[in-house]
Short mmCIF file of C-alpha atoms in Angstrom, two decimals:
data_model
loop_
_atom_site.label_atom_id
_atom_site.label_comp_id
_atom_site.label_asym_id
_atom_site.label_seq_id
_atom_site.Cartn_x
_atom_site.Cartn_y
_atom_site.Cartn_z
CA MET K 1 24.01 -43.54 -171.88
CA PRO K 2 24.12 -46.19 -174.89
CA ASP K 3 22.10 -48.78 -173.66
CA ARG K 4 24.84 -51.96 -173.80
CA ALA K 5 25.10 -55.24 -171.81
CA PRO K 6 27.97 -56.23 -169.48
CA ARG K 7 30.59 -57.38 -171.14
CA PRO K 8 30.79 -61.54 -171.25
CA ALA K 9 33.10 -63.47 -170.18
CA PRO K 10 36.64 -64.50 -172.36
CA ALA K 11 36.33 -67.18 -174.63
CA PRO K 12 37.74 -69.93 -172.51
CA ALA K 13 36.02 -68.92 -168.95
CA GLY K 14 32.36 -69.20 -171.12
CA ALA K 15 33.56 -72.74 -173.06
CA TRP K 16 34.03 -74.13 -169.95
CA LEU K 17 30.71 -72.50 -168.29
CA THR K 18 28.89 -73.99 -171.02
CA PHE K 19 30.32 -77.10 -171.11
CA LEU K 20 29.62 -77.46 -167.57
CA GLY K 21 26.43 -76.32 -167.96
CA GLN K 22 25.63 -78.98 -171.35
CA LEU K 23 27.08 -81.85 -169.70
CA PRO K 24 24.82 -83.47 -167.61
CA PRO K 25 22.01 -83.91 -170.10
CA ALA K 26 24.38 -86.43 -171.99
CA LEU K 27 24.84 -88.81 -169.07
CA PRO K 28 21.19 -90.19 -167.69
CA ALA K 29 20.22 -89.68 -171.61
CA LEU K 30 20.00 -93.70 -172.57
CA HIS K 31 18.95 -94.54 -168.69
CA ALA K 32 16.06 -92.56 -169.25
CA GLY K 33 15.08 -93.58 -172.38
CA ALA K 34 15.17 -97.77 -171.11
CA LEU K 35 12.90 -96.60 -168.22
CA ALA K 36 10.83 -95.18 -170.16
CA ASP K 37 10.23 -98.20 -172.88
CA ARG K 38 10.20 -100.37 -169.66
CA HIS K 39 7.42 -98.68 -167.34
CA SER K 40 4.92 -95.97 -167.71
CA LYS K 41 5.68 -92.95 -169.74
CA ARG K 42 3.17 -91.03 -168.15
CA LYS K 43 4.48 -91.50 -164.72
CA GLN K 44 7.93 -90.94 -165.84
CA MET K 45 6.84 -87.47 -167.19
CA ILE K 46 4.95 -86.57 -163.80
CA ILE K 47 7.97 -87.68 -161.68
CA GLY K 48 10.17 -85.80 -163.35
CA ASP K 49 8.12 -82.83 -163.32
CA LEU K 50 7.91 -83.22 -159.26
CA VAL K 51 11.60 -83.74 -158.97
CA SER K 52 12.22 -80.49 -160.81
CA ALA K 53 9.62 -78.77 -158.88
CA ALA K 54 10.94 -79.72 -155.65
CA ALA K 55 14.84 -78.97 -156.64
CA LEU K 56 13.61 -75.01 -157.57
CA ALA K 57 11.37 -74.61 -154.65
CA SER K 58 14.40 -75.31 -152.36
CA VAL K 59 15.97 -71.89 -154.05
CA PRO K 60 14.12 -69.30 -152.88
CA VAL K 61 13.18 -71.69 -149.31
CA ALA K 62 16.93 -71.22 -148.76
CA ALA K 63 16.81 -67.61 -149.96
CA THR K 64 14.23 -66.80 -147.56
CA LEU K 65 16.51 -68.63 -144.31
CA ASP K 66 19.46 -66.93 -145.57
CA ARG K 67 21.18 -70.22 -146.36
CA LEU K 68 21.92 -70.02 -150.23
CA SER K 69 25.16 -70.95 -151.26
CA LEU K 70 26.69 -71.84 -154.64
CA THR K 71 26.88 -75.44 -154.12
CA GLN K 72 23.22 -75.62 -153.48
CA LEU K 73 22.71 -74.27 -156.86
CA MET K 74 24.86 -76.45 -158.65
CA VAL K 75 23.05 -79.75 -157.47
CA VAL K 76 19.76 -77.90 -158.13
CA ALA K 77 20.76 -77.43 -161.36
CA ALA K 78 22.37 -80.99 -162.10
CA VAL K 79 18.85 -82.71 -160.67
CA GLN K 80 16.79 -80.61 -162.30
CA SER K 81 18.56 -81.46 -165.54
CA ALA K 82 18.24 -84.62 -164.58
CA ALA K 83 15.09 -84.64 -164.48
CA GLY K 84 14.34 -83.04 -167.36
CA VAL K 85 15.51 -85.68 -169.58
CA LEU K 86 14.19 -88.26 -167.45
CA HIS K 87 10.47 -86.13 -168.52
CA ASP K 88 11.69 -85.48 -172.44
CA ALA K 89 12.58 -89.65 -173.32
CA ALA K 90 8.89 -90.27 -171.90
CA ALA K 91 7.34 -87.55 -173.46
CA ILE K 92 8.69 -87.34 -176.82
CA SER K 93 8.33 -91.19 -177.20
CA LEU K 94 4.75 -91.02 -175.56
CA LEU K 95 3.58 -88.99 -178.74
CA PRO K 96 3.20 -91.21 -181.47
CA GLY K 97 0.77 -93.65 -179.00
CA LEU K 98 -1.34 -90.27 -178.85
CA VAL K 99 -2.01 -89.64 -182.60
CA ASP K 100 -2.26 -91.34 -185.42
CA ARG K 101 1.14 -91.53 -187.31
CA SER K 102 -0.49 -89.97 -190.39
CA LEU K 103 -1.12 -87.01 -187.91
CA LEU K 104 2.32 -87.01 -186.52
CA GLN K 105 4.50 -84.25 -188.41
CA ARG K 106 1.58 -82.00 -187.83
CA SER K 107 1.10 -82.36 -184.03
CA ASN K 108 5.43 -81.77 -183.87
CA SER K 109 4.82 -78.87 -186.06
CA ARG K 110 2.63 -77.44 -183.54
CA ILE K 111 4.24 -78.35 -180.82
CA GLY K 112 7.73 -77.15 -182.28
CA GLY K 113 6.03 -73.86 -183.18
CA LEU K 114 4.64 -73.55 -178.97
CA PHE K 115 7.65 -73.69 -177.94
CA ALA K 116 9.89 -71.56 -179.88
CA VAL K 117 7.05 -68.51 -179.09
CA ALA K 118 6.81 -69.98 -175.42
CA ALA K 119 11.35 -69.72 -174.97
CA THR K 120 10.88 -66.33 -175.87
CA ALA K 121 7.98 -65.26 -173.88
CA GLY K 122 8.93 -67.00 -170.59
CA SER K 123 12.73 -65.46 -171.09
CA ASN K 124 10.83 -62.07 -171.02
CA LEU K 125 8.48 -62.85 -168.29
CA GLY K 126 11.46 -64.00 -166.40
CA ALA K 127 13.66 -61.14 -166.77
CA ALA K 128 10.58 -59.01 -166.04
CA LEU K 129 9.53 -60.58 -163.01
CA THR K 130 13.27 -61.36 -161.41
CA ALA K 131 13.61 -57.53 -161.78
CA LEU K 132 10.32 -57.09 -159.52
CA PHE K 133 10.88 -59.95 -156.92
CA GLY K 134 14.13 -60.68 -157.22
CA PRO K 135 15.70 -64.15 -159.06
CA ALA K 136 14.89 -66.30 -155.88
CA ARG K 137 11.53 -65.44 -155.70
CA THR K 138 10.96 -65.33 -159.12
CA LEU K 139 11.92 -69.46 -159.95
CA LEU K 140 8.22 -69.99 -157.45
CA GLY K 141 6.81 -68.97 -161.44
CA ASP K 142 8.85 -71.92 -162.31
CA VAL K 143 7.77 -74.08 -159.88
CA LEU K 144 4.20 -73.64 -160.58
CA SER K 145 5.17 -74.49 -164.15
CA TYR K 146 6.21 -77.66 -163.21
CA LEU K 147 3.30 -78.68 -161.34
CA VAL K 148 1.18 -77.32 -163.58
CA SER K 149 2.71 -79.54 -166.61
CA ALA K 150 2.44 -82.49 -163.94
CA TRP K 151 -1.16 -82.19 -164.04
CA CYS K 152 -1.92 -82.11 -167.50
CA THR K 153 0.05 -85.02 -167.51
CA ALA K 154 -1.61 -86.91 -164.78
CA ARG K 155 -4.98 -86.24 -166.99
CA VAL K 156 -4.04 -87.96 -169.75
CA GLN K 157 -6.01 -90.73 -171.09
CA THR K 158 -3.95 -93.51 -173.07
CA PRO K 159 -3.40 -96.92 -172.74
CA GLU K 160 0.35 -98.13 -172.30
CA SER K 161 1.84 -101.47 -173.00
CA PRO K 162 5.18 -101.65 -170.64
CA GLN K 163 7.24 -104.40 -171.77
CA SER K 164 6.76 -107.76 -170.90
CA ALA K 165 8.85 -109.55 -168.35
CA ALA K 166 11.12 -106.62 -168.17
CA GLU K 167 11.74 -107.47 -164.52
CA ASP K 168 14.04 -110.02 -165.78
CA ARG K 169 16.07 -108.01 -168.24
CA ARG K 170 18.96 -105.60 -167.19
CA LEU K 171 18.81 -101.99 -168.17
CA HIS K 172 22.20 -102.21 -170.02
CA THR K 173 20.51 -104.97 -171.97
CA GLU K 174 17.70 -102.63 -173.28
CA ILE K 175 20.42 -99.43 -174.13
CA GLY K 176 22.48 -101.95 -175.95
CA GLU K 177 19.36 -103.24 -177.98
CA GLY K 178 18.48 -99.69 -178.34
CA LEU K 179 21.89 -98.36 -180.05
CA ARG K 180 21.80 -101.67 -182.11
CA TYR K 181 18.27 -100.55 -183.39
CA VAL K 182 19.15 -97.40 -184.46
CA ASN K 183 22.49 -98.29 -185.75
CA GLY K 184 20.56 -101.40 -187.92
CA ASP K 185 18.02 -99.22 -190.01
CA HIS K 186 19.85 -96.42 -192.43
CA ARG K 187 17.18 -93.69 -192.12
CA LEU K 188 17.63 -93.46 -188.08
CA ARG K 189 20.90 -93.98 -188.09
CA THR K 190 21.11 -91.18 -190.82
CA LEU K 191 19.29 -88.85 -189.24
CA THR K 192 20.59 -89.17 -185.89
CA LEU K 193 23.92 -88.91 -187.01
CA VAL K 194 22.43 -85.16 -188.68
CA ASN K 195 21.05 -84.11 -185.76
CA ALA K 196 24.86 -84.88 -184.13
CA SER K 197 26.54 -82.92 -186.40
CA THR K 198 24.21 -80.31 -186.53
CA SER K 199 24.06 -80.24 -182.75
CA PHE K 200 28.16 -79.95 -182.88
CA ALA K 201 28.46 -77.15 -185.19
CA LEU K 202 25.76 -75.31 -183.78
CA ALA K 203 26.94 -75.40 -180.27
CA LEU K 204 30.36 -74.53 -181.48
CA LEU K 205 29.03 -71.05 -182.71
CA THR K 206 26.60 -70.24 -180.22
CA THR K 207 29.17 -70.46 -177.74
CA LEU K 208 30.95 -67.69 -179.19
CA TRP K 209 27.85 -66.00 -180.77
CA ALA K 210 26.85 -63.79 -178.05
CA LEU K 211 30.51 -62.73 -177.11
CA TYR K 212 31.12 -61.85 -181.19
CA LEU K 213 27.89 -59.79 -181.28
CA LEU K 214 27.84 -57.77 -177.75
CA ARG K 215 31.91 -57.27 -177.90
CA SER K 216 32.78 -57.34 -181.09
CA LEU K 217 30.08 -55.87 -182.80
CA ALA K 218 29.53 -53.90 -179.60
CA MET K 219 25.73 -54.93 -180.19
CA SER K 220 23.14 -53.36 -176.89
CA ALA K 221 21.60 -55.14 -174.74
CA THR K 222 18.04 -54.23 -176.42
CA ALA K 223 19.36 -55.15 -180.01
CA PHE K 224 20.91 -58.16 -178.82
CA GLY K 225 16.94 -58.97 -177.36
CA VAL K 226 15.24 -58.06 -180.21
CA VAL K 227 17.67 -60.09 -182.25
CA LEU K 228 17.03 -63.51 -180.46
CA GLY K 229 13.20 -63.13 -180.23
CA ILE K 230 13.82 -62.51 -184.21
CA GLY K 231 15.09 -66.03 -184.02
CA ALA K 232 12.86 -67.70 -182.24
CA LEU K 233 9.92 -66.07 -184.47
CA GLY K 234 11.96 -67.74 -187.21
CA ALA K 235 12.18 -70.74 -185.69
CA ALA K 236 8.19 -71.24 -185.09
CA ALA K 237 7.44 -70.15 -188.48
CA GLY K 238 9.97 -72.97 -189.92
CA ALA K 239 7.88 -75.65 -187.31
CA LEU K 240 4.44 -74.74 -188.47
CA ALA K 241 5.31 -74.58 -192.26
CA ALA K 242 7.26 -77.87 -192.58
CA PRO K 243 4.28 -80.29 -193.08
CA ALA K 244 2.73 -77.63 -196.47
CA LEU K 245 6.76 -77.81 -197.14
CA ALA K 246 7.15 -81.66 -196.56
CA ALA K 247 4.19 -82.10 -198.54
CA ARG K 248 5.11 -79.75 -201.44
CA TYR K 249 8.73 -80.58 -202.04
CA GLY K 250 9.07 -84.22 -200.07
CA PRO K 251 10.80 -84.73 -197.10
CA GLY K 252 13.97 -85.41 -198.25
CA PRO K 253 14.29 -82.34 -200.74
CA MET K 254 13.00 -80.23 -198.22
CA MET K 255 15.82 -81.31 -195.02
CA LEU K 256 18.22 -81.24 -198.35
CA ALA K 257 17.58 -77.52 -198.71
CA ALA K 258 16.85 -76.65 -195.70
CA LEU K 259 20.40 -78.10 -194.59
CA ALA K 260 22.26 -75.90 -197.15
CA ILE K 261 20.88 -72.84 -196.56
CA THR K 262 21.90 -73.30 -192.77
CA PRO K 263 25.32 -71.94 -193.39
CA LEU K 264 24.45 -69.56 -195.98
CA ALA K 265 22.30 -67.57 -193.08
CA GLN K 266 25.86 -67.61 -191.62
CA ILE K 267 27.32 -64.92 -193.99
CA PRO K 268 26.18 -61.89 -193.12
CA LEU K 269 27.34 -62.67 -189.18
CA LEU K 270 30.55 -63.30 -190.59
CA LEU K 271 31.20 -59.81 -192.93
CA ALA K 272 29.03 -57.88 -190.24
CA SER K 273 30.66 -54.56 -188.64
CA SER K 274 29.05 -52.49 -185.95
CA GLY K 275 25.75 -50.45 -186.94
CA LEU K 276 22.34 -50.82 -187.52
CA VAL K 277 22.24 -52.38 -190.70
CA TRP K 278 24.12 -55.03 -189.93
CA GLN K 279 22.11 -55.61 -187.09
CA PHE K 280 18.77 -55.96 -189.53
CA ALA K 281 21.05 -58.24 -191.28
CA ILE K 282 21.96 -59.77 -188.71
CA GLY K 283 18.21 -60.50 -187.66
CA ALA K 284 16.94 -61.82 -190.97
CA ALA K 285 20.13 -64.38 -191.22
CA LEU K 286 18.83 -65.69 -187.40
CA PHE K 287 15.14 -65.84 -189.02
CA LEU K 288 16.09 -67.55 -191.87
CA GLN K 289 18.60 -70.09 -190.49
CA LEU K 290 15.78 -70.96 -187.21
CA ALA K 291 13.37 -71.46 -189.95
CA CYS K 292 15.66 -74.08 -191.64
CA ALA K 293 16.10 -75.82 -188.33
CA GLY K 294 12.95 -76.13 -187.17
CA ALA K 295 11.65 -77.12 -190.62
CA ALA K 296 14.22 -79.80 -190.75
CA GLY K 297 14.22 -80.31 -187.47
CA THR K 298 10.40 -81.40 -187.09
CA THR K 299 10.35 -84.08 -189.81
CA ARG K 300 13.66 -85.07 -189.10
CA ARG K 301 11.65 -86.53 -185.73
CA THR K 302 8.87 -87.55 -187.27
CA ILE K 303 10.53 -89.41 -189.50
CA ARG K 304 12.30 -91.10 -186.97
CA GLN K 305 8.84 -91.66 -184.94
CA VAL K 306 7.14 -93.48 -187.98
CA VAL K 307 9.60 -96.00 -188.44
CA THR K 308 10.52 -96.92 -185.13
CA ALA K 309 8.29 -99.90 -183.51
CA ASP K 310 6.57 -98.72 -180.50
CA GLY K 311 8.59 -100.44 -177.65
CA MET K 312 11.40 -99.21 -178.90
CA GLN K 313 10.44 -95.37 -179.14
CA ALA K 314 11.89 -93.85 -176.33
CA ARG K 315 15.07 -95.85 -176.44
CA MET K 316 15.51 -94.45 -180.23
CA GLN K 317 15.44 -90.82 -179.04
CA ALA K 318 17.80 -91.10 -176.48
CA VAL K 319 20.41 -92.28 -178.67
CA SER K 320 19.71 -89.40 -180.47
CA THR K 321 19.49 -86.90 -176.88
CA TRP K 322 22.37 -88.98 -176.10
CA LEU K 323 24.74 -88.26 -179.38
CA THR K 324 23.65 -84.35 -179.65
CA SER K 325 23.81 -83.43 -175.92
CA GLY K 326 27.45 -85.16 -175.70
CA ALA K 327 28.26 -83.31 -178.79
CA ARG K 328 27.20 -79.64 -177.18
CA PRO K 329 30.14 -79.74 -174.29
CA VAL K 330 32.76 -81.33 -176.49
CA ALA K 331 31.87 -78.30 -179.18
CA ALA K 332 31.99 -75.92 -176.63
CA LEU K 333 35.45 -76.92 -175.49
CA LEU K 334 36.92 -76.77 -178.41
CA ALA K 335 35.09 -73.24 -178.93
CA GLY K 336 36.98 -71.76 -176.18
CA GLY K 337 40.38 -73.28 -177.24
CA LEU K 338 40.01 -72.18 -181.17
CA GLY K 339 38.34 -68.75 -179.63
CA THR K 340 42.08 -68.50 -178.01
CA TRP K 341 43.95 -69.81 -180.66
CA ILE K 342 42.97 -68.01 -183.57
CA GLY K 343 40.61 -65.49 -182.80
CA VAL K 344 36.39 -65.56 -182.35
CA ARG K 345 35.83 -64.52 -186.35
CA PRO K 346 38.18 -67.21 -187.78
CA THR K 347 36.46 -69.57 -184.93
CA LEU K 348 33.03 -69.00 -186.10
CA VAL K 349 34.02 -69.51 -189.74
CA ALA K 350 35.07 -72.89 -188.49
CA GLY K 351 31.78 -73.25 -187.13
CA THR K 352 29.91 -72.20 -190.16
CA CYS K 353 32.24 -74.55 -192.76
CA LEU K 354 31.16 -77.65 -189.96
CA LEU K 355 27.22 -76.64 -190.73
CA VAL K 356 28.01 -78.33 -194.40
CA VAL K 357 28.88 -81.57 -192.52
CA PRO K 358 25.25 -83.01 -191.56
CA LEU K 359 24.29 -81.80 -195.69
CA VAL K 360 27.11 -84.00 -196.67
CA VAL K 361 25.69 -86.94 -194.54
CA LEU K 362 22.49 -86.30 -196.02
CA TYR K 363 22.94 -86.08 -199.64
CA ARG K 364 25.03 -89.14 -199.44
CA SER K 365 21.95 -91.22 -197.98
CA PRO K 366 18.58 -92.57 -200.41
CA LEU K 367 16.92 -89.86 -197.85
CA ARG K 368 17.33 -87.47 -200.02
CA SER K 369 15.52 -88.54 -202.59
CA LEU K 370 12.51 -89.03 -199.95
CA LEU K 371 9.15 -88.00 -201.30
CA ASP K 372 6.64 -89.09 -198.82
CA MET K 373 6.59 -89.72 -195.22
CA PRO K 374 7.87 -93.77 -194.75
CA GLY K 375 5.42 -96.37 -192.98
CA SER K 376 5.11 -97.53 -190.05
CA PRO K 377 6.26 -100.49 -188.06
CA ALA K 378 3.60 -102.91 -187.84
CA VAL K 379 4.49 -104.84 -184.60
CA ALA K 380 6.54 -103.38 -181.79
CA SER K 381 8.89 -106.09 -179.45
CA PRO K 382 10.65 -105.60 -176.25
CA SER K 383 13.94 -107.21 -177.65
CA ALA K 384 16.12 -105.04 -180.79
CA GLU K 385 16.96 -108.74 -181.64
CA ALA K 386 13.40 -109.72 -182.56
CA ILE K 387 12.45 -106.59 -183.90
CA PRO K 388 12.75 -106.89 -187.83
CA PRO K 389 13.99 -103.49 -189.46
CA PRO K 390 11.25 -100.54 -189.63
CA THR K 391 9.18 -101.47 -193.33
CA PRO K 392 10.55 -100.03 -196.55
CA LEU K 393 9.17 -97.04 -197.70
CA GLY K 394 5.30 -97.14 -197.88
CA PRO K 395 1.67 -95.94 -196.83
CA ILE K 396 1.29 -95.41 -193.34
CA VAL K 397 -0.63 -97.07 -191.20
CA PRO K 398 -2.95 -95.53 -188.94
CA HIS K 399 -3.94 -96.10 -185.70
CA PRO K 400 -6.51 -94.94 -183.42
CA ALA K 401 -5.54 -91.25 -182.39
CA VAL K 402 -6.64 -89.46 -178.78
CA ALA K 403 -6.33 -86.02 -178.58
CA VAL K 404 -4.82 -85.10 -175.21
CA ASP K 405 -2.09 -82.19 -174.09
CA VAL K 406 1.28 -82.69 -173.99
CA ARG K 407 4.36 -80.74 -173.25
CA HIS K 408 7.07 -80.53 -175.90
CA ASN K 409 10.98 -81.19 -175.51
CA ARG K 410 13.06 -78.91 -173.50
CA SER K 411 15.55 -80.07 -175.66
CA THR K 412 16.15 -78.85 -179.62
CA GLU K 413 15.92 -81.01 -181.64
CA GLY K 414 15.90 -78.22 -183.95
CA CYS K 415 15.73 -78.57 -182.97
CA PRO K 416 17.88 -82.17 -182.67
#
């Protein structure tokens, strides 16, 4: 018999599931960023990992006692999601304090490449372990990974300077400072809007992508897995190539070219029909699309980290996470509605057209002609009103580098 995947949920049901799964990360993002700038980032990362480990460990325990319920699974998913946001808000903003800012893009590219490969390897390993031990016991592997992450984070040796007099200021005040800080600098504002608009378009596409391939194009489960693996390799290749591409063509032109290629890479998917030749074409297009996403996303993140003052790193990243994570569930609902109303393929065409929006946003910005990495602000301050706008483009100001192990962001800033 042919190797076929189970029929995916219809568009409206799949859209609601995606909406519910992607909504939680958007809710605590701003608070997690403010907390990371206020307190020790390493401690926040460790707390996030331990909470995730404890939440996941409760599943195999409940299954062993025959007490596992759907309600518990939903609570565990929500807790793990919030803990992941808490961890990532601190992890991403900690990196600029660990390495010289002239090395940030190289560091981000290696982290992005490693995680692109790890995501695919982890999925395949998880599938194999699930087949051997069952889904509940397989979660013990995830529990172990969080404990290893907490142990590695505890070994990081770097001085941290939490905000002075942070206890006298309300958390929502610091959140407001982060929002104003990002909005007040055209580079941060532009790149954050590019992240959010890219995330919205890709979320609309990916909500219906599996449905389209498995049902409309009758792709087998094996072929679908191979295509996803090829895409992950593309993301890794793009992330690793980002520093060389930015150095040769300039960060601005490179990001602009990547954003221009991304919607074009959707064309084979929109024109495809059943058959092995089209499966190869879709795999190649996905490789190219995710390579562009990896290269551009790594560069966008590096620029934002370089131009942001140390005391605002976590809140700056939190604003981007809040907007990109908030865009995904809305896009998922829109995908379900459009998929029901006009059909899956026309909805994919609409999503492809939306991929032009981030290209236009970047093209209308002076960043399109950025030929060198911008300079970094000299001083961090706990108050947004006291923090001057990041300095104009210029030479990078280095600071002492420290070699450490860091776990990368789970979110895709794509990888926004």
